[in-house]
mmCIF file of N, CA and C in Angstrom:
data_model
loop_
_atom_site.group_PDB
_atom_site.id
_atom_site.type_symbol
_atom_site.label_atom_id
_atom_site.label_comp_id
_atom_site.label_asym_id
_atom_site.label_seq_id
_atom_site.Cartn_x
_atom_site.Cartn_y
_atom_site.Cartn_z
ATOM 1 N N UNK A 1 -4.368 -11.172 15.543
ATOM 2 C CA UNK A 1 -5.410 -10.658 14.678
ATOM 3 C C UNK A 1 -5.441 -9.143 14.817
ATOM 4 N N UNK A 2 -5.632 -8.419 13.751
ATOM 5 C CA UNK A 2 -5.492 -6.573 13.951
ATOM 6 C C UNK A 2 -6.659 -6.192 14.090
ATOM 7 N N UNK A 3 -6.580 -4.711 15.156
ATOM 8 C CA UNK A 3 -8.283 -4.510 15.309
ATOM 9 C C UNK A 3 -9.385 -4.585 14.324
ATOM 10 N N UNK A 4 -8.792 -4.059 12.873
ATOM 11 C CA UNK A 4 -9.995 -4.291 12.192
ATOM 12 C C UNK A 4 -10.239 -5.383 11.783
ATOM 13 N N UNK A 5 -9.520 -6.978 11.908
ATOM 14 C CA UNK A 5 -10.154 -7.958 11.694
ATOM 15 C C UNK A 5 -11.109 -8.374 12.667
ATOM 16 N N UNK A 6 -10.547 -8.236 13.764
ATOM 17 C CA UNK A 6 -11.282 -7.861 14.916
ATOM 18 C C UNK A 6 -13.017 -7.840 14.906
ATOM 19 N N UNK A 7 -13.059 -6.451 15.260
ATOM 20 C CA UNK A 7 -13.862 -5.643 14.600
ATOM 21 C C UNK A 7 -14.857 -6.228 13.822
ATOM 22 N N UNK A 8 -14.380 -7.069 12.445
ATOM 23 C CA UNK A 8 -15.017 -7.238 11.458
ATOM 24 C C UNK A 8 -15.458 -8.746 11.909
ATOM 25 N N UNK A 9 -14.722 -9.478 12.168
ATOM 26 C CA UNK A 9 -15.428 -10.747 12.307
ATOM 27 C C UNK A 9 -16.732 -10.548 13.873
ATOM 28 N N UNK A 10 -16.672 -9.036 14.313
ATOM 29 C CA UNK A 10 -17.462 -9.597 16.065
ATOM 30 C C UNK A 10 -18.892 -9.304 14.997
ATOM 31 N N UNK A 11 -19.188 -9.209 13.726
ATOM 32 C CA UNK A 11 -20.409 -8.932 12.825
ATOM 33 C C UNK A 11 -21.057 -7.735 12.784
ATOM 34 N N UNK A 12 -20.791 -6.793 13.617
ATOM 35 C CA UNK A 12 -21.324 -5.444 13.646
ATOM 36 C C UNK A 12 -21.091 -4.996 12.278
ATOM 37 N N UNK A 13 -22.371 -4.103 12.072
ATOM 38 C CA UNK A 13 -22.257 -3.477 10.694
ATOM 39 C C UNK A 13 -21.383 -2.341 10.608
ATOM 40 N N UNK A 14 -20.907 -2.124 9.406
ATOM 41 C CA UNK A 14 -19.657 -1.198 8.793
ATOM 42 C C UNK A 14 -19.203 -0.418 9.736
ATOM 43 N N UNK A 15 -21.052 0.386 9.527
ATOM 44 C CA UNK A 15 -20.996 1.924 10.608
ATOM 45 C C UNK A 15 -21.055 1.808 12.011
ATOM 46 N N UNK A 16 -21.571 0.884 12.754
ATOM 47 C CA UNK A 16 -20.778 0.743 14.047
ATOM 48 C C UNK A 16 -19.377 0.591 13.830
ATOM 49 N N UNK A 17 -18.860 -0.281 12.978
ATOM 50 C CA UNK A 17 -17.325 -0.372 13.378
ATOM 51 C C UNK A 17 -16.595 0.886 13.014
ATOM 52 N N UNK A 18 -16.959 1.726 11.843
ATOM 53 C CA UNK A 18 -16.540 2.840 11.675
ATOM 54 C C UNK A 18 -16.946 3.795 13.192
ATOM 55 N N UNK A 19 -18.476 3.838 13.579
ATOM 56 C CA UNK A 19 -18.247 4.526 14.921
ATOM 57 C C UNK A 19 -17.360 4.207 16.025
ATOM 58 N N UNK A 20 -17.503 2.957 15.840
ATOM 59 C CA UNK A 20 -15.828 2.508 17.372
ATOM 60 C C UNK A 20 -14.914 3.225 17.065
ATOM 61 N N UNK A 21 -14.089 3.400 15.576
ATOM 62 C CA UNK A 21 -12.757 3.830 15.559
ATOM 63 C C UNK A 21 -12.740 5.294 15.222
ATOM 64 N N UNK A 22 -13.812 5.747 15.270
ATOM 65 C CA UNK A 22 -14.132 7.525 15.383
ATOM 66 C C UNK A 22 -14.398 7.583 16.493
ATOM 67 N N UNK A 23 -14.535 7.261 17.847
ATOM 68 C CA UNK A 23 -14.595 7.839 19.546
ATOM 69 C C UNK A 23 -13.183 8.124 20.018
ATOM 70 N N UNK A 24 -12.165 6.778 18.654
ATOM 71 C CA UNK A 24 -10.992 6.906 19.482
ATOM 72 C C UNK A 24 -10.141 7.377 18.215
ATOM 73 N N UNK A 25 -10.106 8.341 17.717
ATOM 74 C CA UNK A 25 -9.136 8.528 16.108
ATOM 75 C C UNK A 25 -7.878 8.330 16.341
ATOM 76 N N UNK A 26 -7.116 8.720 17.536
ATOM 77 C CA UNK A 26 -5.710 8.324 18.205
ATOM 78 C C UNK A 26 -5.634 6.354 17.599
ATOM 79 N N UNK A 27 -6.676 5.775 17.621
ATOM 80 C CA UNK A 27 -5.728 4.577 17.776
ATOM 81 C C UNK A 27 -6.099 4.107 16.202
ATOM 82 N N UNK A 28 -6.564 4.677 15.465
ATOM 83 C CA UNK A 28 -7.019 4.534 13.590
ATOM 84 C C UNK A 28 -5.573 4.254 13.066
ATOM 85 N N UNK A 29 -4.219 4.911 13.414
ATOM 86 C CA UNK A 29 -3.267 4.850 12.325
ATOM 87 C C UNK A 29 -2.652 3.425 12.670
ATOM 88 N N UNK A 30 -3.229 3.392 14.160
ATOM 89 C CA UNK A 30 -2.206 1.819 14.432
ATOM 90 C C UNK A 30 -3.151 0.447 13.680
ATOM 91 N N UNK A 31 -4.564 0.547 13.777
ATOM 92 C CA UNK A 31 -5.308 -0.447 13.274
ATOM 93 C C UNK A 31 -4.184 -1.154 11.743
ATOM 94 N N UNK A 32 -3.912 -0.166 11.130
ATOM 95 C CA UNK A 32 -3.621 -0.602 9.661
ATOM 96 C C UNK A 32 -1.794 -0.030 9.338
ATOM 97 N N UNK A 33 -1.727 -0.669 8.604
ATOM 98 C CA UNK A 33 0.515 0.098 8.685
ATOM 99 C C UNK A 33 0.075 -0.347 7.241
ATOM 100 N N UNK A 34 1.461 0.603 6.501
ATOM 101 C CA UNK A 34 1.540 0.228 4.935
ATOM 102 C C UNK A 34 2.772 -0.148 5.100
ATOM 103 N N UNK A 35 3.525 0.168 6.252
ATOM 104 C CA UNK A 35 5.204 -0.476 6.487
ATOM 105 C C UNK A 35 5.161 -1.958 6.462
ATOM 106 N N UNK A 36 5.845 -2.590 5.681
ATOM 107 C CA UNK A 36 5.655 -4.117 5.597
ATOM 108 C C UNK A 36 6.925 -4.464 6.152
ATOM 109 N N UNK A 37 7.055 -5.711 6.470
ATOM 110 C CA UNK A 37 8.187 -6.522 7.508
ATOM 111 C C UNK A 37 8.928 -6.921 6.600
ATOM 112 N N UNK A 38 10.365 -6.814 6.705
ATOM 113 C CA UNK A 38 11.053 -6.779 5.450
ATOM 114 C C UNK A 38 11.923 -7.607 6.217
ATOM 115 N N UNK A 39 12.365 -9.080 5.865
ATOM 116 C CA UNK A 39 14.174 -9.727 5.522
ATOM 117 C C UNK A 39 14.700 -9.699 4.604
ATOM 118 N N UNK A 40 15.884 -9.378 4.857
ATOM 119 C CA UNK A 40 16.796 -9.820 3.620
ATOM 120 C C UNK A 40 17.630 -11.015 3.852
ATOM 121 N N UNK A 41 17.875 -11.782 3.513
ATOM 122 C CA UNK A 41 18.960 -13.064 3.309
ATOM 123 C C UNK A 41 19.182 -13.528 2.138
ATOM 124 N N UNK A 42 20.613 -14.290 2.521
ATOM 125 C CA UNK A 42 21.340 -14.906 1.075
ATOM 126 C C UNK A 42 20.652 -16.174 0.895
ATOM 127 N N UNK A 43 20.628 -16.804 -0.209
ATOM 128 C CA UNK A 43 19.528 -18.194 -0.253
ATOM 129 C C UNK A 43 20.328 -19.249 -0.066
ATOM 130 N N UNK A 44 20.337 -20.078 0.335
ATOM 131 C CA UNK A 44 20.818 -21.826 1.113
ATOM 132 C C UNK A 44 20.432 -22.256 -0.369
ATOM 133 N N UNK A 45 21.293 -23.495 -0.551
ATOM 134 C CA UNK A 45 20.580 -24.539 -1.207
ATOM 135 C C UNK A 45 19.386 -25.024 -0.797
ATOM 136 N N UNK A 46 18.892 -25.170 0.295
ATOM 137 C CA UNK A 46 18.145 -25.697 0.912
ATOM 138 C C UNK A 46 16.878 -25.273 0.686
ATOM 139 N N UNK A 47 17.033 -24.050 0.237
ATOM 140 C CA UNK A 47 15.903 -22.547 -0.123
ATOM 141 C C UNK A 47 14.804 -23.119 -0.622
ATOM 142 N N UNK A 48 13.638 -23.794 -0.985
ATOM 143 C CA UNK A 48 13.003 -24.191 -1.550
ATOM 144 C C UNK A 48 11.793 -23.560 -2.413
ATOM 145 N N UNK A 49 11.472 -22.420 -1.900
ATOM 146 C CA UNK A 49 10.452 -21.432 -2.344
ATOM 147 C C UNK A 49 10.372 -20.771 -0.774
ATOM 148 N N UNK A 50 9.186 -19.359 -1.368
ATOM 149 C CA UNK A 50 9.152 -18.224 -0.790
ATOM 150 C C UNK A 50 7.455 -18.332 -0.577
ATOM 151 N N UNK A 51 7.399 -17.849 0.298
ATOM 152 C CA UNK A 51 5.745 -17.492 0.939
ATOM 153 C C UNK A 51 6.176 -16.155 1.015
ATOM 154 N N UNK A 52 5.053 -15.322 0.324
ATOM 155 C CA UNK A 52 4.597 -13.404 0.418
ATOM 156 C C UNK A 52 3.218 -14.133 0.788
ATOM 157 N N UNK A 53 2.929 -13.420 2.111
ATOM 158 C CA UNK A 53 1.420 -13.496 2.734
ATOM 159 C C UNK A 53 1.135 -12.364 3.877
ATOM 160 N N UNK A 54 0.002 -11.873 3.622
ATOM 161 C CA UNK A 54 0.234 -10.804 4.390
ATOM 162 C C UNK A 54 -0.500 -11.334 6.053
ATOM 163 N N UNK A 55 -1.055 -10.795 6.787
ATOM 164 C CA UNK A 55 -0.823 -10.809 8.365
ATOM 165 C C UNK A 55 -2.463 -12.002 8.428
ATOM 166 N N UNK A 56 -3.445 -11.869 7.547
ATOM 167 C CA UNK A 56 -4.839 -12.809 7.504
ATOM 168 C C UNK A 56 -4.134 -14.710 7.278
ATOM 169 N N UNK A 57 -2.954 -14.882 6.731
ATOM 170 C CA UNK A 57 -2.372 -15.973 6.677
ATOM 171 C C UNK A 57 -1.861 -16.122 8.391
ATOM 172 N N UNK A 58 -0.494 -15.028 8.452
ATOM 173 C CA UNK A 58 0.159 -15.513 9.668
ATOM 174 C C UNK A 58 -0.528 -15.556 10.724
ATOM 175 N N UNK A 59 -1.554 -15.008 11.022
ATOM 176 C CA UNK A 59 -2.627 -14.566 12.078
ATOM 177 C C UNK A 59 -2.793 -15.783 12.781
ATOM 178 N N UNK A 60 -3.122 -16.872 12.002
ATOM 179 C CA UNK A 60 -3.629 -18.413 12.443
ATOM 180 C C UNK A 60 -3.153 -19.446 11.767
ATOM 181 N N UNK A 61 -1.649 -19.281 11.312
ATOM 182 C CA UNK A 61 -0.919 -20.288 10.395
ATOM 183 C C UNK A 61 0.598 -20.108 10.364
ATOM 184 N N UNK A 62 1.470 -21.046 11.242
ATOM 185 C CA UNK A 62 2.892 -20.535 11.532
ATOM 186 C C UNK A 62 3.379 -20.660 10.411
ATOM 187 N N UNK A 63 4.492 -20.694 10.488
ATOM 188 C CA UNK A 63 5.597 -20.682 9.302
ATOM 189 C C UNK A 63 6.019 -22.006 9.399
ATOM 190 N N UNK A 64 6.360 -22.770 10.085
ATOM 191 C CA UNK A 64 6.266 -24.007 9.924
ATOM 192 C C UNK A 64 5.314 -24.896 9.296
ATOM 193 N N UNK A 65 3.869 -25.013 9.388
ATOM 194 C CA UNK A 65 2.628 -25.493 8.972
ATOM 195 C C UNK A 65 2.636 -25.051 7.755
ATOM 196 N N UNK A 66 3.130 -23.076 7.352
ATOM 197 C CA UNK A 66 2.927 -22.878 5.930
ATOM 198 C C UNK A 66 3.687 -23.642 5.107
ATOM 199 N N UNK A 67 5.128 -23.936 5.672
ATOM 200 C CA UNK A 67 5.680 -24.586 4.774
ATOM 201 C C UNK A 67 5.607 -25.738 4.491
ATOM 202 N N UNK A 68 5.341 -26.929 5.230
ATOM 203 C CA UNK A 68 4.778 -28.010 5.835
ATOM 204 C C UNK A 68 3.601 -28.315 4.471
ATOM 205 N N UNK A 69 2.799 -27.697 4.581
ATOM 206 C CA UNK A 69 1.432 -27.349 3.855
ATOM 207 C C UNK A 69 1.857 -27.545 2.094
ATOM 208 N N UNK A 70 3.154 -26.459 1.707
ATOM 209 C CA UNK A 70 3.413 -26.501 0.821
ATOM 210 C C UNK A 70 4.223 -27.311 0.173
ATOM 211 N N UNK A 71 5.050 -27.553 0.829
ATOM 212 C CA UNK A 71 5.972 -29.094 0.457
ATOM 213 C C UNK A 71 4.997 -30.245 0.613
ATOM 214 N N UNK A 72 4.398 -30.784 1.193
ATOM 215 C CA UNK A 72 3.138 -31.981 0.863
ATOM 216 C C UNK A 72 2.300 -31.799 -0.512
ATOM 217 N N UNK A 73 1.820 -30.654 -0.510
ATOM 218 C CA UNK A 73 0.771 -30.003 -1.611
ATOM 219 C C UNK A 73 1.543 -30.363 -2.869
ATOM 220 N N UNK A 74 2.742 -29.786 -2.994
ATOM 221 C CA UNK A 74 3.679 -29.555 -4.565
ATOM 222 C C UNK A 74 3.846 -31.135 -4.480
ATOM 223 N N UNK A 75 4.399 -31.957 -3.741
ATOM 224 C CA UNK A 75 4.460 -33.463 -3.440
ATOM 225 C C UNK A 75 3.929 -34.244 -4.165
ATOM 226 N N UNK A 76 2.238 -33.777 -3.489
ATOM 227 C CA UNK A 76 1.058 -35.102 -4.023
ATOM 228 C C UNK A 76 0.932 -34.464 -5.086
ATOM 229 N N UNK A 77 1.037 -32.836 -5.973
ATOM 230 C CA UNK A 77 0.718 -32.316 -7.274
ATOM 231 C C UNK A 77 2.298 -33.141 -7.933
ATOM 232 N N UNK A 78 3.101 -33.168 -7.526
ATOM 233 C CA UNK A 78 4.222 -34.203 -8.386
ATOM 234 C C UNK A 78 4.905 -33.003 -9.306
ATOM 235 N N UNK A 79 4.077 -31.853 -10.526
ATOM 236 C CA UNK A 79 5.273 -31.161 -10.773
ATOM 237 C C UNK A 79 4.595 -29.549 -10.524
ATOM 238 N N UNK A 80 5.654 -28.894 -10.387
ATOM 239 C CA UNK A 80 5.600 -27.453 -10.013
ATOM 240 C C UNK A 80 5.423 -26.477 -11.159
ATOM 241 N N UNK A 81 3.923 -26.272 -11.122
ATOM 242 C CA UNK A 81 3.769 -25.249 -12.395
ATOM 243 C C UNK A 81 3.150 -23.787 -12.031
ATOM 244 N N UNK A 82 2.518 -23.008 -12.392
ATOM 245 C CA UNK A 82 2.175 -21.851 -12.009
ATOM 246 C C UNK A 82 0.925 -22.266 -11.749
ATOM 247 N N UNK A 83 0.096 -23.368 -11.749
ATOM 248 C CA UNK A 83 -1.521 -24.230 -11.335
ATOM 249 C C UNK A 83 -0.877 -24.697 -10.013
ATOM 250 N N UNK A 84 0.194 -25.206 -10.307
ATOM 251 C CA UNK A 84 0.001 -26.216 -8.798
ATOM 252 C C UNK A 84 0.229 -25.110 -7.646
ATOM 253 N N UNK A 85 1.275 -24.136 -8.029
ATOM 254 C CA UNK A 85 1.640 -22.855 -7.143
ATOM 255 C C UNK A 85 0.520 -22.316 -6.570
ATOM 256 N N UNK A 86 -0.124 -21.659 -7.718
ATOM 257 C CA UNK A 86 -2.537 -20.915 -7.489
ATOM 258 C C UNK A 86 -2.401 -21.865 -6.413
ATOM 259 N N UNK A 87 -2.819 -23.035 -7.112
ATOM 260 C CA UNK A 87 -3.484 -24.203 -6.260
ATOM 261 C C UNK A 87 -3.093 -24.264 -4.344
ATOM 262 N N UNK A 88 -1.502 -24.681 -4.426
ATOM 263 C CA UNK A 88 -1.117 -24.568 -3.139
ATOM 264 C C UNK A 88 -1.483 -23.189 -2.575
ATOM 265 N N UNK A 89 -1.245 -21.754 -2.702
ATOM 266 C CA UNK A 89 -1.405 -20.852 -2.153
ATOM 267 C C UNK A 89 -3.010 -20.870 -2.183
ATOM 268 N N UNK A 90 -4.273 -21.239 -2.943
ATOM 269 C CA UNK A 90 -5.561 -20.862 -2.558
ATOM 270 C C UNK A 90 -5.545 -22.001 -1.392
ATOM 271 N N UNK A 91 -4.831 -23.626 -1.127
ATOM 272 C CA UNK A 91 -5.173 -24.196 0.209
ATOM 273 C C UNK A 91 -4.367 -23.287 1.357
ATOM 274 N N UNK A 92 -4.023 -22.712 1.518
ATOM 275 C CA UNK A 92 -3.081 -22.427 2.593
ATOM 276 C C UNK A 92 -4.037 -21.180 3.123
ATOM 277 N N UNK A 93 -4.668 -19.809 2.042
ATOM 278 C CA UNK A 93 -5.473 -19.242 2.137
ATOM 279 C C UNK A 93 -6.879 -19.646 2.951
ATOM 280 N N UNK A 94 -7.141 -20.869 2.336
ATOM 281 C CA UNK A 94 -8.788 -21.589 2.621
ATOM 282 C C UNK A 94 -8.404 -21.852 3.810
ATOM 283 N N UNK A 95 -7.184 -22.492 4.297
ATOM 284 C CA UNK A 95 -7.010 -22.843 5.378
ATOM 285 C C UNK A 95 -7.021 -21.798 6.620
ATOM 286 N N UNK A 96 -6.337 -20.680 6.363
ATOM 287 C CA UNK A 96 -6.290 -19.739 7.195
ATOM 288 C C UNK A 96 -8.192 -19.061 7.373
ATOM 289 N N UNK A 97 -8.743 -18.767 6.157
ATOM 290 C CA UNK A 97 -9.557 -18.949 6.233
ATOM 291 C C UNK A 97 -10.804 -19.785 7.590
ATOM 292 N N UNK A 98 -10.645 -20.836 7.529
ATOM 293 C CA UNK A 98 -11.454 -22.374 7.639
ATOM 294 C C UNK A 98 -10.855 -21.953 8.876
ATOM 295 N N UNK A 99 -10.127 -21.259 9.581
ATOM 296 C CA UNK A 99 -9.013 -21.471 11.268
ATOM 297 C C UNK A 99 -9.745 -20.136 11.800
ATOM 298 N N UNK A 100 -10.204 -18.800 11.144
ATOM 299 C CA UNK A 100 -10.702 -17.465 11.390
ATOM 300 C C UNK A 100 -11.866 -17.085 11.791
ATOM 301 N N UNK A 101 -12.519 -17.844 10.357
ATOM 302 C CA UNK A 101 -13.905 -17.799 9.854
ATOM 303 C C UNK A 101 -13.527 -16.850 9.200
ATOM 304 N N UNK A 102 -12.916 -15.815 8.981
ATOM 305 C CA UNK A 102 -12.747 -14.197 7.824
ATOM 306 C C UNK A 102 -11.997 -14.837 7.017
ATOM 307 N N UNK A 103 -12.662 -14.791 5.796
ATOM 308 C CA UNK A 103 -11.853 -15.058 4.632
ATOM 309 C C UNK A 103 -11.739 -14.322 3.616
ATOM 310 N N UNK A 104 -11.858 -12.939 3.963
ATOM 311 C CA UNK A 104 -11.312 -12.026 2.835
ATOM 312 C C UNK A 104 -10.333 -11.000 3.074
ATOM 313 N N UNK A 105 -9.639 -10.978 4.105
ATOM 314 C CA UNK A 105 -8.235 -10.447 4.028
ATOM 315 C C UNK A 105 -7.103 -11.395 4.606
ATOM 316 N N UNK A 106 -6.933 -11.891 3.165
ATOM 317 C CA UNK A 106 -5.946 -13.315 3.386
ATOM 318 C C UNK A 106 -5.507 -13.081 1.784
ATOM 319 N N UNK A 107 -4.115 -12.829 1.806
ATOM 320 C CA UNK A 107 -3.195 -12.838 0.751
ATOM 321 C C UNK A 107 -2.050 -13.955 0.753
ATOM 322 N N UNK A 108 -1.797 -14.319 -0.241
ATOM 323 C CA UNK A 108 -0.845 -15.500 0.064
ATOM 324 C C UNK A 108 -0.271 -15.465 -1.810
ATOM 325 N N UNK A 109 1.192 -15.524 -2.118
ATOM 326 C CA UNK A 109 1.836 -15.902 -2.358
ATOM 327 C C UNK A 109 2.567 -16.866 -3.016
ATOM 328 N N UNK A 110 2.961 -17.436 -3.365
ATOM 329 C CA UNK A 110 4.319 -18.735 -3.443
ATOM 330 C C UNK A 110 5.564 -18.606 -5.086
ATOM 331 N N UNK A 111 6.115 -17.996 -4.273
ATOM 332 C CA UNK A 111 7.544 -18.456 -5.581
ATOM 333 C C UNK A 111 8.557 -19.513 -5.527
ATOM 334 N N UNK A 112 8.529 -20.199 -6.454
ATOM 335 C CA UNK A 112 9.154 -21.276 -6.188
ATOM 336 C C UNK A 112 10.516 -20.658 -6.508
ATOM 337 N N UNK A 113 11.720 -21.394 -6.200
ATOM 338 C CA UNK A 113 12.955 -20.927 -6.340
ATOM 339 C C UNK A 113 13.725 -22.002 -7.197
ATOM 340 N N UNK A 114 14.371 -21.725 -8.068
ATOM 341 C CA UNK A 114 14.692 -22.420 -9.372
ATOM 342 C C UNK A 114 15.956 -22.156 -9.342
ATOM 343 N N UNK A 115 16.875 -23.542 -9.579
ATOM 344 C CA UNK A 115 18.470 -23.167 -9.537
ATOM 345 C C UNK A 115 18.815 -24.073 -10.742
#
């Protein structure tokens, strides 16, 4: 979890949490990065779709479970449309969610991969 989720879920209001990270301004640039974690790979047959989620998903939801999550979901939805996609990515969200209690910095994703 990153300090400012941190932070935000211990319930202190704004301006305390803004005063915590003004005693220490040295550690403000690490709280937050705009550098995102980048792979590249060639796709497998096997490839099935893509999860983009940013760190409020992975925080409390492996990569196994995400995918897990999403192959059942598209399953019991039977066909893969841009609803069932919303759909799966708002459970995976709720879920990370429902595991935090913070449910508003949670981004999530899903492209399905089409051959």
């Amino acid at each position: 979890m990153s300090a400012m989720a941190a932070a935000a879920q211990s319930g202190a209001p704004e301006s305390e949490v803004a005063a915590e990270y003004m005693k220490n301004p040295a550690e403000v640039p690490t709280a937050v990065s705009a550098v995102p974690d980048v792979l590249q790979r060639e796709l497998t047959p096997q490839d099935e779709f893509i999860i983009i989620a940013c760190d409020g998903l992975w925080d409390s939801v492996s990569n196994e479970e995400a995918v897990g999550m999403v192959r059942h979901t598209l399953n019991q939805l039977g066909r893969v449309s841009t609803d069932s996609l919303t759909r799966v990515a708002r459970a995976l969200a709720n879920e990370a969610g429902q595991r935090t209690g913070f449910h508003d910095d949670i981004t999530v994703m899903i492209a399905k991969i089409c051959r």
